Amino acid sequence: NLSTRLQTIFDRLGGRGRLTEENVQEALREVRVALLEADVNFKVVRTFVERVLARAVGQDVLKSLTPAQQVVKVVHDELVELLGGSGHRLAPAPHPPTVIMLIGLQGSGKTTTAAKLARHYTTQGQHPILAAADTYRPAAQDQLQTLGAELGVPVVGAPGEAPLAICRRAREEAAARGLTPLILDTAGRLHIDEPMLEELRAIRREVAPHHVLLVVDAMTGQDAVNVAERFNRAVGIDAVVLTKLDGDARGGAALSVRSVTGRPIAFVGTGEKTDALEPFHPDRLASRILG
Amino acid sequence: LASERPIDDALWEELEELLIAADLGAALAADFANRAREEVMFGTVTRAAELRPLFRRFLLDALAPAAQPLDLDHRPAVVLMLGVNGSGKTTTCAKLAAQLRAGGKSVLLAAADTFRAAAIEQLQRWGERIGVEVVHQAAGSDPAAVVFDAVKAAAARSLDVLIVDTAGRLHTKSNLMDELAKLRRVIARQLPGAPHEALMVLDATTGQNGFAQARVFHEAIALTGVCLTKLDGTARGGIVVRIVRELTLPIKLIGVGERLEDLQAFDPAAFVDALVP
Ligand SMILES: Nc1nc2c(ncn2[C@@H]2O[C@H](COP(=O)(O)OP(=O)(O)OP(=O)(O)O)[C@@H](O)[C@H]2O)c(=O)[nH]1
Ligand SMILES: Nc1nc2c(ncn2[C@@H]2O[C@H](COP(=O)(O)OP(=O)(O)OP(=O)(O)O)[C@@H](O)[C@H]2O)c(=O)[nH]1
Ligand SMILES: [Mg+2]
Ligand SMILES: [Mg+2]
């Protein structure tokens, strides 16, 4: 792993009490490889490594750590700082319902996450409502209806109803019944599909979501930067949900998405069941990314 | 000639980053760059303009052998579709069924994802749309029972192709991998030689984890190939280069959209041109 590789470098360079530009540069080549292996976008890696270099050089090696451990610590701390705080407290709207909208690529986990969020808020004593606004994928509405029924959460959306009409009706229903938050599930779409991005903008104009969440698969590779950047520019993102973290993907896409959008990661998906949603812990993801 | 670009560190970095950006991975990108450097050292390449074609040639050499057609020369030919959650298995089953049917084959689908909400309905909707029967049981039933019934029906009716859709599963979940191995055994026991295709459906947006997926699925059930989906996005799916090189797995199909016609044979030349434009 990274620590062992760095240890080898410092052993060879001769341990001294100070991290010099030379020994840190060599160490950072290893760090770069580790981050790329972890799927962090190569441009994000470049910026990150520069920051670590600036932060590490000239540092006195702490008495308790070897130089290798010191570099790992600087890298880890820098990662934690960049990944940001745990943003899972989605602020309630001043006037209910609070509207949460889920967007993202096909298969990223939006529908499942919508149900997980509904369960999350139910366990907190709230009364959420779901909108099944994916009218494209066969049985997408059935999928959310089934999950909603399991949770005792109402689901709005009839076959043949347009996505915009579903969202509008769901909002009216939420307001009328005093239900909050309203969680909108949308169809998966490409970040380069202009008409589908326009649909998201139309929904956004219609129901004014307070939180637009980009749902990102933790195994996403270099393309995460393009996806996040395009969705953010086309629709605007407030926070991110990183799914399928119960696998062994290192999750570097999270750093890419955070870097390019500046938005916090609110939640992580850790399984297929509706209880598998956790608040984001930057330190845990940092360790995972470093391998 | 004065305006020609030099072959310098900046160019090597740019070319390597092109491969990394396509998800080939740092190690493989460095490997190809080193081979290219050798060509420059030996003088077989002297101009910067020759480097991209050189990289394309390396990639084509690596990928051309991977382009193999589906082995459907059996009656019934059984295709098992598998892979991690959300990769595009169900949609690929529908696409393949539609295309084979359009080609005059008799096709049967099996809804062996009995776990996920509305998974059976999703395949049934597709089946209705394309006029292909979907063997299914109640949600929550044993996938092995569905597979057993489907193979029995396909054989009894002398159908041309049976396509089995399975539940998404992360390769890290050993109990789910065991279940998949069991499904394969059920098929093999009923029909020696089957499944004739065990295809891992891989999302082209997947990074380095795609290799772990292929390795583990291959160890668990002996894959016959990979179907790379969502190539209509901006991800290039370069992780398949590593999969082909290290696991010698064929790439049999690519998904290029959400419609029934958006399934194509793997074309190495087109793929390489997209990787290194
Ligand atoms: N293991 C695991 N599977 C997940 C997680 N989140 C979602 N899934 C699974 O991933 C697959 C895709 O999830 P969906 O919720 O259908 O994804 P989606 O984004 O709504 O897909 P589209 O609507 O087609 O774009 C399903 O098999 C889910 O059960 C997670 O955190 N862990
Ligand atoms: N753009 C694009 N989308 C695709 C492609 N293949 C599948 N999809 C979409 O990806 C999403 C997931 O597809 P599914 O077929 O449900 O995936 P799956 O592997 O069966 O998912 P699980 O059964 O939940 O594991 C759907 O929205 C599909 O329309 C493709 O080639 N391109
Ligand atoms: Mg969905
Ligand atoms: Mg499926």
XYZ file of C-alpha atoms and ligand atoms in Angstrom:
634
model
C 0.000 0.000 0.000
C 0.984 3.653 -0.131
C 2.563 3.760 3.338
C 4.851 0.843 2.542
C 5.835 2.304 -0.811
C 6.648 5.651 0.796
C 8.609 3.916 3.546
C 10.801 2.268 0.893
C 11.489 5.653 -0.704
C 12.474 7.326 2.540
C 14.592 4.378 3.645
C 16.497 4.700 0.402
C 16.807 8.488 0.615
C 18.143 8.278 4.142
C 15.966 9.345 6.985
C 16.563 12.859 8.198
C 14.566 15.027 10.549
C 13.138 17.212 7.797
C 11.052 16.726 4.704
C 12.988 18.268 1.806
C 11.736 19.198 -1.638
C 13.682 16.284 -3.100
C 12.384 13.554 -0.857
C 8.850 14.886 -0.895
C 8.845 15.095 -4.725
C 9.833 11.460 -4.953
C 7.193 10.508 -2.412
C 4.600 12.493 -4.300
C 5.189 10.467 -7.436
C 3.949 7.488 -5.437
C 1.062 9.505 -4.069
C 0.116 10.496 -7.610
C 0.038 6.854 -8.703
C -2.024 5.880 -5.665
C -4.589 8.605 -6.351
C -4.833 7.718 -10.042
C -5.300 4.061 -9.112
C -8.079 5.287 -6.833
C -9.779 6.964 -9.825
C -9.096 10.562 -8.839
C -9.100 12.594 -12.055
C -5.566 13.291 -13.286
C -6.064 17.077 -13.324
C -7.374 16.991 -9.760
C -4.373 14.846 -8.796
C -1.989 17.403 -10.256
C -3.508 20.265 -8.246
C -3.673 18.125 -5.139
C -0.030 17.048 -5.341
C 1.072 20.682 -5.705
C -0.832 21.569 -2.560
C 0.696 18.690 -0.636
C 4.178 19.643 -1.818
C 3.707 23.183 -0.569
C 2.370 21.941 2.731
C 4.892 19.176 3.340
C 8.244 20.675 2.366
C 10.184 22.082 5.231
C 8.038 20.420 7.817
C 9.867 19.007 10.755
C 9.192 15.325 10.901
C 7.161 14.770 14.033
C 9.044 12.806 16.671
C 6.479 10.051 16.663
C 6.354 9.549 12.886
C 8.769 8.389 10.217
C 9.159 10.719 7.210
C 6.986 8.326 5.210
C 4.284 8.454 7.845
C 4.592 12.217 7.904
C 3.943 12.474 4.190
C 0.998 10.111 4.477
C -0.336 12.282 7.284
C -0.032 15.457 5.225
C -1.709 13.745 2.264
C -4.450 12.319 4.444
C -5.099 15.621 6.205
C -5.148 17.457 2.890
C -7.620 14.921 1.473
C -9.895 15.239 4.490
C -9.837 18.998 4.225
C -10.618 18.924 0.502
C -13.384 16.358 0.833
C -14.990 18.747 3.203
C -17.312 18.479 6.107
C -20.079 15.996 6.469
C -22.954 17.802 4.729
C -25.839 15.515 5.445
C -27.931 18.018 7.292
C -29.918 19.223 4.319
C -31.410 22.405 5.701
C -35.209 22.442 5.838
C -36.904 25.035 3.685
C -38.288 28.163 5.404
C -41.732 27.132 4.156
C -42.499 23.434 3.695
C -42.302 21.285 1.758
C -38.552 21.055 1.512
C -37.934 19.797 -1.997
C -35.049 17.442 -2.732
C -34.321 16.524 -6.341
C -32.131 13.591 -7.375
C -30.260 13.723 -10.666
C -27.446 11.757 -12.264
C -26.270 9.258 -14.848
C -28.156 6.115 -15.713
C -27.881 3.390 -13.086
C -26.083 5.543 -10.494
C -28.619 4.682 -7.762
C -31.105 7.575 -7.792
C -34.335 5.608 -7.348
C -32.889 3.507 -4.543
C -31.428 6.633 -2.924
C -34.796 8.391 -3.150
C -36.313 5.550 -1.138
C -33.379 5.569 1.293
C -33.851 9.287 1.881
C -37.552 8.758 2.449
C -36.730 6.147 5.066
C -34.054 8.379 6.617
C -36.518 11.227 7.128
C -39.253 8.884 8.328
C -36.979 7.551 11.064
C -36.368 11.168 12.062
C -40.076 11.607 12.639
C -40.838 13.452 9.418
C -43.478 12.650 6.810
C -41.872 12.568 3.386
C -43.473 12.095 -0.022
C -41.908 10.710 -3.183
C -42.395 11.768 -6.802
C -41.742 9.109 -9.444
C -40.822 11.417 -12.296
C -38.917 8.873 -14.402
C -41.387 8.154 -17.186
C -38.811 6.674 -19.548
C -37.336 3.568 -17.967
C -39.711 0.591 -18.077
C -41.196 -0.011 -14.618
C -39.225 2.848 -13.022
C -42.393 4.152 -11.407
C -43.247 0.611 -10.254
C -39.806 0.410 -8.688
C -40.370 3.554 -6.611
C -43.997 2.609 -5.856
C -42.828 -0.756 -4.513
C -40.167 0.865 -2.343
C -42.576 3.561 -1.172
C -45.167 0.960 -0.219
C -42.570 -0.952 1.804
C -41.796 2.260 3.702
C -45.344 3.524 4.022
C -44.396 6.638 2.080
C -46.800 7.965 -0.585
C -45.545 8.018 -4.163
C -46.935 10.416 -6.756
C -46.708 9.648 -10.451
C -49.059 7.885 -12.828
C -48.201 6.183 -16.114
C -48.741 8.581 -19.015
C -48.193 11.670 -16.854
C -45.335 13.914 -17.942
C -42.387 14.366 -15.564
C -43.101 18.066 -15.103
C -46.769 17.420 -14.298
C -45.806 14.702 -11.816
C -43.444 17.024 -9.972
C -45.984 19.837 -9.940
C -48.722 17.558 -8.653
C -46.417 16.075 -6.040
C -45.575 19.522 -4.769
C -49.260 20.429 -4.519
C -49.957 17.191 -2.715
C -47.094 17.784 -0.305
C -48.334 21.258 0.480
C -51.949 20.137 0.822
C -51.130 17.191 3.087
C -48.380 18.894 5.073
C -45.806 16.348 3.939
C -42.100 17.172 3.884
C -39.589 16.617 2.447
C -40.716 16.031 -1.125
C -38.174 13.794 -2.815
C -38.116 13.853 -6.617
C -36.706 10.857 -8.490
C -35.752 11.686 -12.077
C -34.722 9.535 -15.028
C -31.058 8.765 -15.499
C -29.564 10.866 -18.249
C -26.260 11.765 -19.840
C -24.573 15.036 -18.876
C -24.299 15.724 -22.611
C -27.973 15.196 -23.436
C -29.214 18.744 -23.937
C -32.979 18.050 -24.188
C -32.844 15.899 -21.033
C -30.833 18.583 -19.211
C -33.460 21.083 -20.277
C -36.077 18.812 -18.698
C -34.209 19.069 -15.390
C -34.099 22.844 -15.724
C -37.829 22.898 -16.415
C -38.532 20.805 -13.320
C -36.241 23.069 -11.354
C -38.117 26.164 -12.510
C -41.457 24.534 -11.743
C -40.890 23.186 -8.235
C -37.845 25.155 -7.061
C -36.002 22.382 -5.234
C -34.049 23.439 -2.156
C -31.532 20.663 -2.620
C -30.468 19.240 -5.968
C -28.424 16.120 -5.251
C -26.107 14.625 -7.834
C -26.043 10.863 -7.359
C -22.640 9.414 -8.301
C -21.542 5.789 -8.412
C -18.406 5.328 -6.261
C -16.795 3.232 -9.011
C -16.909 6.092 -11.529
C -13.542 6.733 -13.143
C -11.879 9.736 -14.723
C -15.115 10.868 -16.346
C -16.538 11.944 -12.974
C -15.066 15.379 -13.542
C -16.929 15.841 -16.845
C -20.187 14.512 -15.431
C -20.133 16.696 -12.341
C -19.015 19.784 -14.199
C -21.694 19.454 -16.862
C -24.556 18.696 -14.502
C -23.513 21.549 -12.258
C -23.325 23.977 -15.147
C -26.560 22.804 -16.769
C -28.768 22.457 -13.709
C -26.854 23.399 -10.599
C -25.954 20.937 -7.830
C -26.275 21.573 -4.109
C -24.809 18.343 -2.784
C -23.677 14.866 -3.793
C -24.636 11.334 -2.844
C -21.931 8.728 -3.421
C -23.430 5.250 -3.922
C -22.260 1.622 -3.833
C -19.541 2.276 -1.291
C -20.150 -1.249 -0.010
C -18.026 -2.409 -2.952
C -14.244 -2.101 -3.123
C -13.981 0.866 -5.472
C -11.563 3.340 -3.887
C -13.951 6.203 -4.538
C -11.551 8.800 -5.939
C -14.431 10.103 -8.043
C -15.639 11.794 -4.854
C -12.565 14.011 -4.758
C -12.957 14.824 -8.443
C -16.618 15.785 -8.002
C -15.899 17.832 -4.898
C -12.993 19.636 -6.568
C -14.850 20.559 -9.682
C -18.198 21.574 -8.125
C -17.196 22.691 -4.654
C -20.308 20.949 -3.355
C -20.337 18.750 -0.242
C -20.964 15.054 -0.199
C -24.109 14.704 1.855
C -24.657 10.963 2.063
C -23.132 7.689 1.017
C -24.985 4.581 -0.121
C -23.683 1.412 1.461
C -26.015 -1.287 0.216
C -29.127 -2.179 -1.719
C -31.622 -2.015 1.112
C -33.414 1.209 2.058
C -31.598 1.383 5.410
C -28.201 1.522 3.666
C -27.684 5.284 3.731
C -25.094 6.949 5.944
C -23.852 10.469 6.510
C -20.599 11.200 4.745
C -17.368 10.872 6.759
C -14.466 12.598 4.980
C -11.781 10.898 7.072
C -13.094 7.433 6.199
C -13.216 8.196 2.504
C -9.734 9.763 2.641
C -8.296 6.533 4.066
C -10.147 4.503 1.494
C -8.922 6.632 -1.403
C -5.333 6.319 -0.207
C -5.740 2.568 -0.057
C 8.760 21.678 -40.757
C 9.919 24.490 -38.509
C 6.502 24.637 -36.947
C 6.552 20.942 -36.021
C 6.126 20.048 -32.428
C 9.118 18.478 -30.662
C 8.972 15.071 -28.983
C 9.584 16.288 -25.449
C 8.499 15.624 -21.887
C 5.429 17.810 -22.322
C 4.276 15.675 -25.245
C 4.868 12.400 -23.382
C 2.947 13.752 -20.426
C 0.084 14.809 -22.661
C -0.109 11.411 -24.362
C 0.069 9.519 -21.094
C -2.658 11.710 -19.628
C -4.824 11.003 -22.651
C -4.674 7.306 -21.812
C -5.222 7.939 -18.106
C -8.218 10.159 -18.909
C -9.675 7.214 -20.833
C -9.383 5.009 -17.695
C -6.542 2.793 -18.941
C -4.918 3.322 -15.559
C -1.559 4.850 -14.669
C 0.408 1.609 -14.998
C -0.899 0.707 -18.440
C -0.550 4.294 -19.669
C 3.087 4.312 -18.518
C 3.623 0.949 -20.171
C 2.381 2.162 -23.559
C 4.348 5.403 -23.199
C 7.521 3.441 -22.478
C 7.025 1.290 -25.560
C 6.519 4.436 -27.604
C 9.701 5.930 -26.127
C 11.574 2.820 -27.260
C 10.352 3.328 -30.818
C 11.609 6.917 -30.681
C 14.922 5.728 -29.232
C 15.335 3.139 -31.973
C 14.446 5.762 -34.569
C 11.375 3.968 -35.928
C 9.430 7.079 -34.921
C 11.007 10.489 -35.469
C 8.141 13.010 -35.539
C 5.595 14.033 -32.942
C 2.821 13.560 -35.509
C 3.624 9.841 -35.633
C 2.976 9.244 -31.958
C -0.807 9.174 -31.856
C -0.977 6.695 -34.757
C 1.663 4.652 -32.899
C -0.435 4.563 -29.734
C -3.457 3.629 -31.815
C -1.494 0.783 -33.323
C -0.422 -0.497 -29.885
C -4.012 -0.354 -28.687
C -5.376 -2.022 -31.802
C -2.813 -4.802 -31.469
C -3.989 -5.322 -27.908
C -7.710 -5.154 -28.647
C -8.193 -6.686 -32.079
C -8.010 -10.270 -30.781
C -10.721 -9.406 -28.253
C -13.355 -8.758 -30.906
C -15.218 -12.032 -31.042
C -18.822 -12.767 -31.937
C -21.375 -14.350 -29.637
C -21.361 -18.126 -29.684
C -25.002 -18.840 -30.443
C -24.451 -21.980 -32.496
C -26.446 -24.194 -30.137
C -30.059 -25.031 -29.615
C -30.918 -23.464 -27.317
C -27.921 -21.155 -26.984
C -27.934 -19.854 -23.428
C -26.667 -16.361 -22.641
C -26.161 -15.480 -18.973
C -26.034 -11.729 -18.304
C -24.290 -10.665 -15.099
C -22.503 -7.774 -13.479
C -22.583 -5.157 -10.764
C -25.627 -3.076 -9.929
C -26.887 -0.647 -12.509
C -24.434 -1.591 -15.285
C -27.159 -2.170 -17.895
C -27.836 -5.928 -17.769
C -31.626 -5.843 -18.064
C -31.559 -3.306 -20.897
C -28.861 -5.321 -22.687
C -30.953 -8.499 -22.357
C -33.851 -6.670 -24.015
C -31.656 -5.212 -26.773
C -30.087 -8.578 -27.539
C -33.434 -10.361 -27.506
C -34.911 -7.778 -29.881
C -32.018 -7.942 -32.316
C -31.899 -11.738 -32.380
C -35.648 -11.895 -32.889
C -35.403 -9.370 -35.717
C -32.791 -11.704 -37.200
C -35.338 -14.508 -37.260
C -34.368 -16.368 -34.097
C -36.799 -17.742 -31.528
C -35.889 -16.101 -28.216
C -36.867 -16.583 -24.581
C -36.009 -14.281 -21.681
C -35.633 -15.350 -18.048
C -36.274 -12.851 -15.241
C -33.842 -14.281 -12.713
C -33.501 -11.041 -10.753
C -36.109 -11.890 -8.164
C -34.697 -9.518 -5.585
C -34.721 -5.877 -6.685
C -37.937 -3.857 -6.637
C -39.785 -4.140 -9.975
C -36.886 -5.968 -11.665
C -39.237 -8.620 -13.013
C -41.714 -5.966 -14.210
C -38.921 -4.100 -15.969
C -37.960 -7.154 -18.037
C -41.616 -8.032 -18.604
C -42.307 -4.559 -19.992
C -39.439 -4.979 -22.384
C -40.657 -8.458 -23.310
C -44.097 -7.095 -24.157
C -42.576 -4.320 -26.206
C -40.453 -6.661 -28.298
C -42.752 -9.688 -28.440
C -40.532 -12.035 -26.460
C -41.847 -14.226 -23.647
C -40.373 -13.704 -20.197
C -40.141 -16.712 -17.895
C -40.655 -15.485 -14.361
C -41.872 -16.374 -10.899
C -43.052 -14.293 -7.978
C -40.743 -11.636 -6.597
C -38.584 -13.101 -3.862
C -38.586 -16.593 -5.327
C -35.384 -18.551 -5.857
C -33.534 -17.328 -8.966
C -32.297 -20.893 -9.521
C -35.905 -22.043 -9.864
C -36.572 -19.406 -12.529
C -33.424 -20.409 -14.398
C -34.334 -24.078 -14.166
C -37.804 -23.428 -15.589
C -36.437 -21.245 -18.360
C -33.814 -23.740 -19.518
C -36.420 -26.508 -19.421
C -38.816 -24.432 -21.518
C -36.164 -23.365 -24.034
C -35.002 -26.939 -24.506
C -38.508 -28.418 -24.658
C -39.566 -25.932 -27.309
C -36.295 -26.160 -29.267
C -35.867 -22.406 -29.102
C -32.807 -20.759 -30.566
C -31.706 -18.526 -27.698
C -32.390 -18.187 -23.992
C -31.196 -14.948 -22.370
C -30.984 -14.982 -18.582
C -31.092 -11.642 -16.736
C -29.629 -11.759 -13.238
C -29.634 -9.395 -10.279
C -26.929 -6.797 -10.002
C -24.341 -7.804 -7.443
C -21.096 -6.336 -6.173
C -18.231 -8.787 -6.680
C -17.221 -8.214 -3.066
C -20.326 -10.011 -1.800
C -19.318 -13.656 -1.590
C -22.813 -14.960 -0.900
C -24.096 -13.276 -4.062
C -21.134 -14.580 -6.049
C -21.927 -18.068 -4.746
C -25.520 -17.606 -5.892
C -24.309 -16.689 -9.365
C -22.029 -19.731 -9.482
C -25.025 -21.825 -8.502
C -27.108 -20.365 -11.351
C -24.343 -21.329 -13.754
C -24.269 -24.866 -12.367
C -28.052 -25.188 -12.674
C -27.800 -24.245 -16.357
C -24.852 -26.576 -16.995
C -26.489 -29.517 -15.297
C -29.577 -29.222 -17.451
C -27.756 -28.431 -20.657
C -24.144 -29.632 -20.941
C -22.019 -26.921 -22.480
C -24.375 -24.171 -21.337
C -24.273 -21.309 -20.649
C -22.628 -20.734 -23.996
C -22.127 -17.123 -23.123
C -21.548 -15.726 -19.626
C -21.247 -11.984 -20.241
C -20.161 -9.452 -17.681
C -21.952 -6.201 -18.357
C -19.588 -3.348 -17.524
C -20.493 0.331 -17.386
C -18.011 2.367 -19.465
C -17.951 5.071 -16.781
C -16.298 2.585 -14.408
C -12.723 3.293 -13.384
C -10.058 0.903 -12.161
C -12.596 -1.112 -10.185
C -13.771 -2.528 -13.516
C -10.703 -4.713 -13.583
C -11.411 -6.116 -10.113
C -14.964 -6.810 -11.232
C -13.826 -8.740 -14.299
C -11.200 -10.658 -12.355
C -13.546 -11.710 -9.565
C -16.523 -12.525 -11.779
C -14.231 -14.494 -14.070
C -12.836 -16.488 -11.140
C -16.337 -17.163 -9.889
C -18.065 -18.285 -13.047
C -15.678 -18.302 -16.043
C -16.782 -15.422 -18.220
C -16.971 -15.835 -21.981
C -16.856 -12.121 -22.598
C -17.665 -8.564 -21.630
C -20.404 -6.222 -22.787
C -19.301 -2.603 -22.361
C -22.295 -0.266 -21.938
C -22.944 3.475 -21.941
C -20.282 4.253 -24.517
C -22.625 6.985 -25.780
C -21.454 9.092 -22.835
C -18.040 10.754 -22.584
C -16.320 7.902 -20.730
C -14.092 5.877 -23.018
C -14.126 2.540 -21.155
C -10.328 2.180 -21.336
C -10.353 -0.251 -18.420
C -11.220 -2.962 -20.959
C -7.680 -2.673 -22.331
C -6.407 -3.954 -19.007
C -9.149 -6.573 -18.849
C -8.208 -7.863 -22.314
C -4.464 -7.812 -21.653
C -4.450 -9.399 -18.233
C -7.464 -11.696 -18.386
C -7.597 -12.404 -22.146
C -11.349 -11.848 -22.153
C -13.209 -11.056 -25.370
C -15.315 -7.915 -25.689
C -18.397 -9.164 -27.461
C -20.863 -6.301 -27.362
C -21.094 -2.585 -26.681
C -24.072 -0.559 -25.499
C -24.365 2.872 -27.089
C -27.698 4.123 -25.812
C -30.971 3.258 -24.148
C -32.944 2.168 -27.221
C -33.268 -1.384 -28.508
C -31.094 -0.663 -31.531
C -28.262 0.655 -29.325
C -26.326 -2.596 -29.098
C -23.408 -3.246 -31.417
C -20.571 -5.687 -31.906
C -17.282 -4.481 -30.438
C -15.350 -2.659 -33.151
C -11.730 -2.347 -31.994
C -10.752 0.228 -34.637
C -13.624 2.563 -33.780
C -12.980 2.058 -30.078
C -9.286 2.889 -30.440
C -10.022 5.973 -32.557
C -12.263 7.247 -29.764
C -9.604 6.498 -27.136
C -6.811 8.290 -29.017
C -8.443 10.764 -31.395
N -24.668 -2.443 -3.472
C -25.324 -1.292 -3.658
N -26.212 -1.221 -4.645
C -26.868 -0.055 -4.809
C -26.646 1.090 -4.007
N -27.475 2.073 -4.455
C -28.172 1.560 -5.482
N -27.819 0.268 -5.695
C -28.268 -0.644 -6.733
O -27.850 -0.125 -7.966
C -28.788 -0.481 -8.987
C -29.263 0.782 -9.666
O -30.025 1.522 -8.737
P -31.237 2.447 -9.206
O -31.760 3.098 -7.976
O -32.195 1.696 -10.063
O -30.434 3.482 -10.101
P -30.991 4.711 -10.884
O -29.990 5.786 -10.839
O -32.345 5.074 -10.400
O -31.067 4.125 -12.360
P -31.798 4.818 -13.601
O -33.120 5.296 -13.132
O -31.887 3.764 -14.631
O -30.897 5.925 -14.026
C -29.873 -1.257 -8.284
O -29.558 -2.634 -8.405
C -29.758 -0.833 -6.857
O -30.223 -1.807 -5.935
C -25.666 0.986 -2.962
O -25.382 1.917 -2.204
N -25.044 -0.225 -2.841
N -26.892 5.848 -22.053
C -26.986 4.532 -21.878
N -27.749 4.057 -20.885
C -27.832 2.721 -20.741
C -27.135 1.811 -21.576
N -27.440 0.553 -21.160
C -28.286 0.684 -20.121
N -28.533 1.993 -19.869
C -29.372 2.583 -18.842
O -28.775 2.283 -17.595
C -29.798 2.190 -16.583
C -29.628 0.876 -15.870
O -29.946 -0.165 -16.781
P -30.475 -1.581 -16.286
O -30.635 -2.399 -17.507
O -31.637 -1.432 -15.382
O -29.217 -2.052 -15.458
P -29.070 -3.374 -14.617
O -27.645 -3.799 -14.718
O -30.056 -4.391 -15.053
O -29.387 -2.863 -13.160
P -29.654 -3.767 -11.867
O -30.496 -4.908 -12.290
O -30.355 -2.867 -10.926
O -28.307 -4.181 -11.393
C -31.115 2.339 -17.316
O -31.544 3.678 -17.172
C -30.772 2.045 -18.761
O -31.623 2.685 -19.674
C -26.301 2.357 -22.632
O -25.649 1.662 -23.405
N -26.271 3.717 -22.721
Mg -34.102 5.197 -11.431
Mg -31.484 -5.406 -13.968
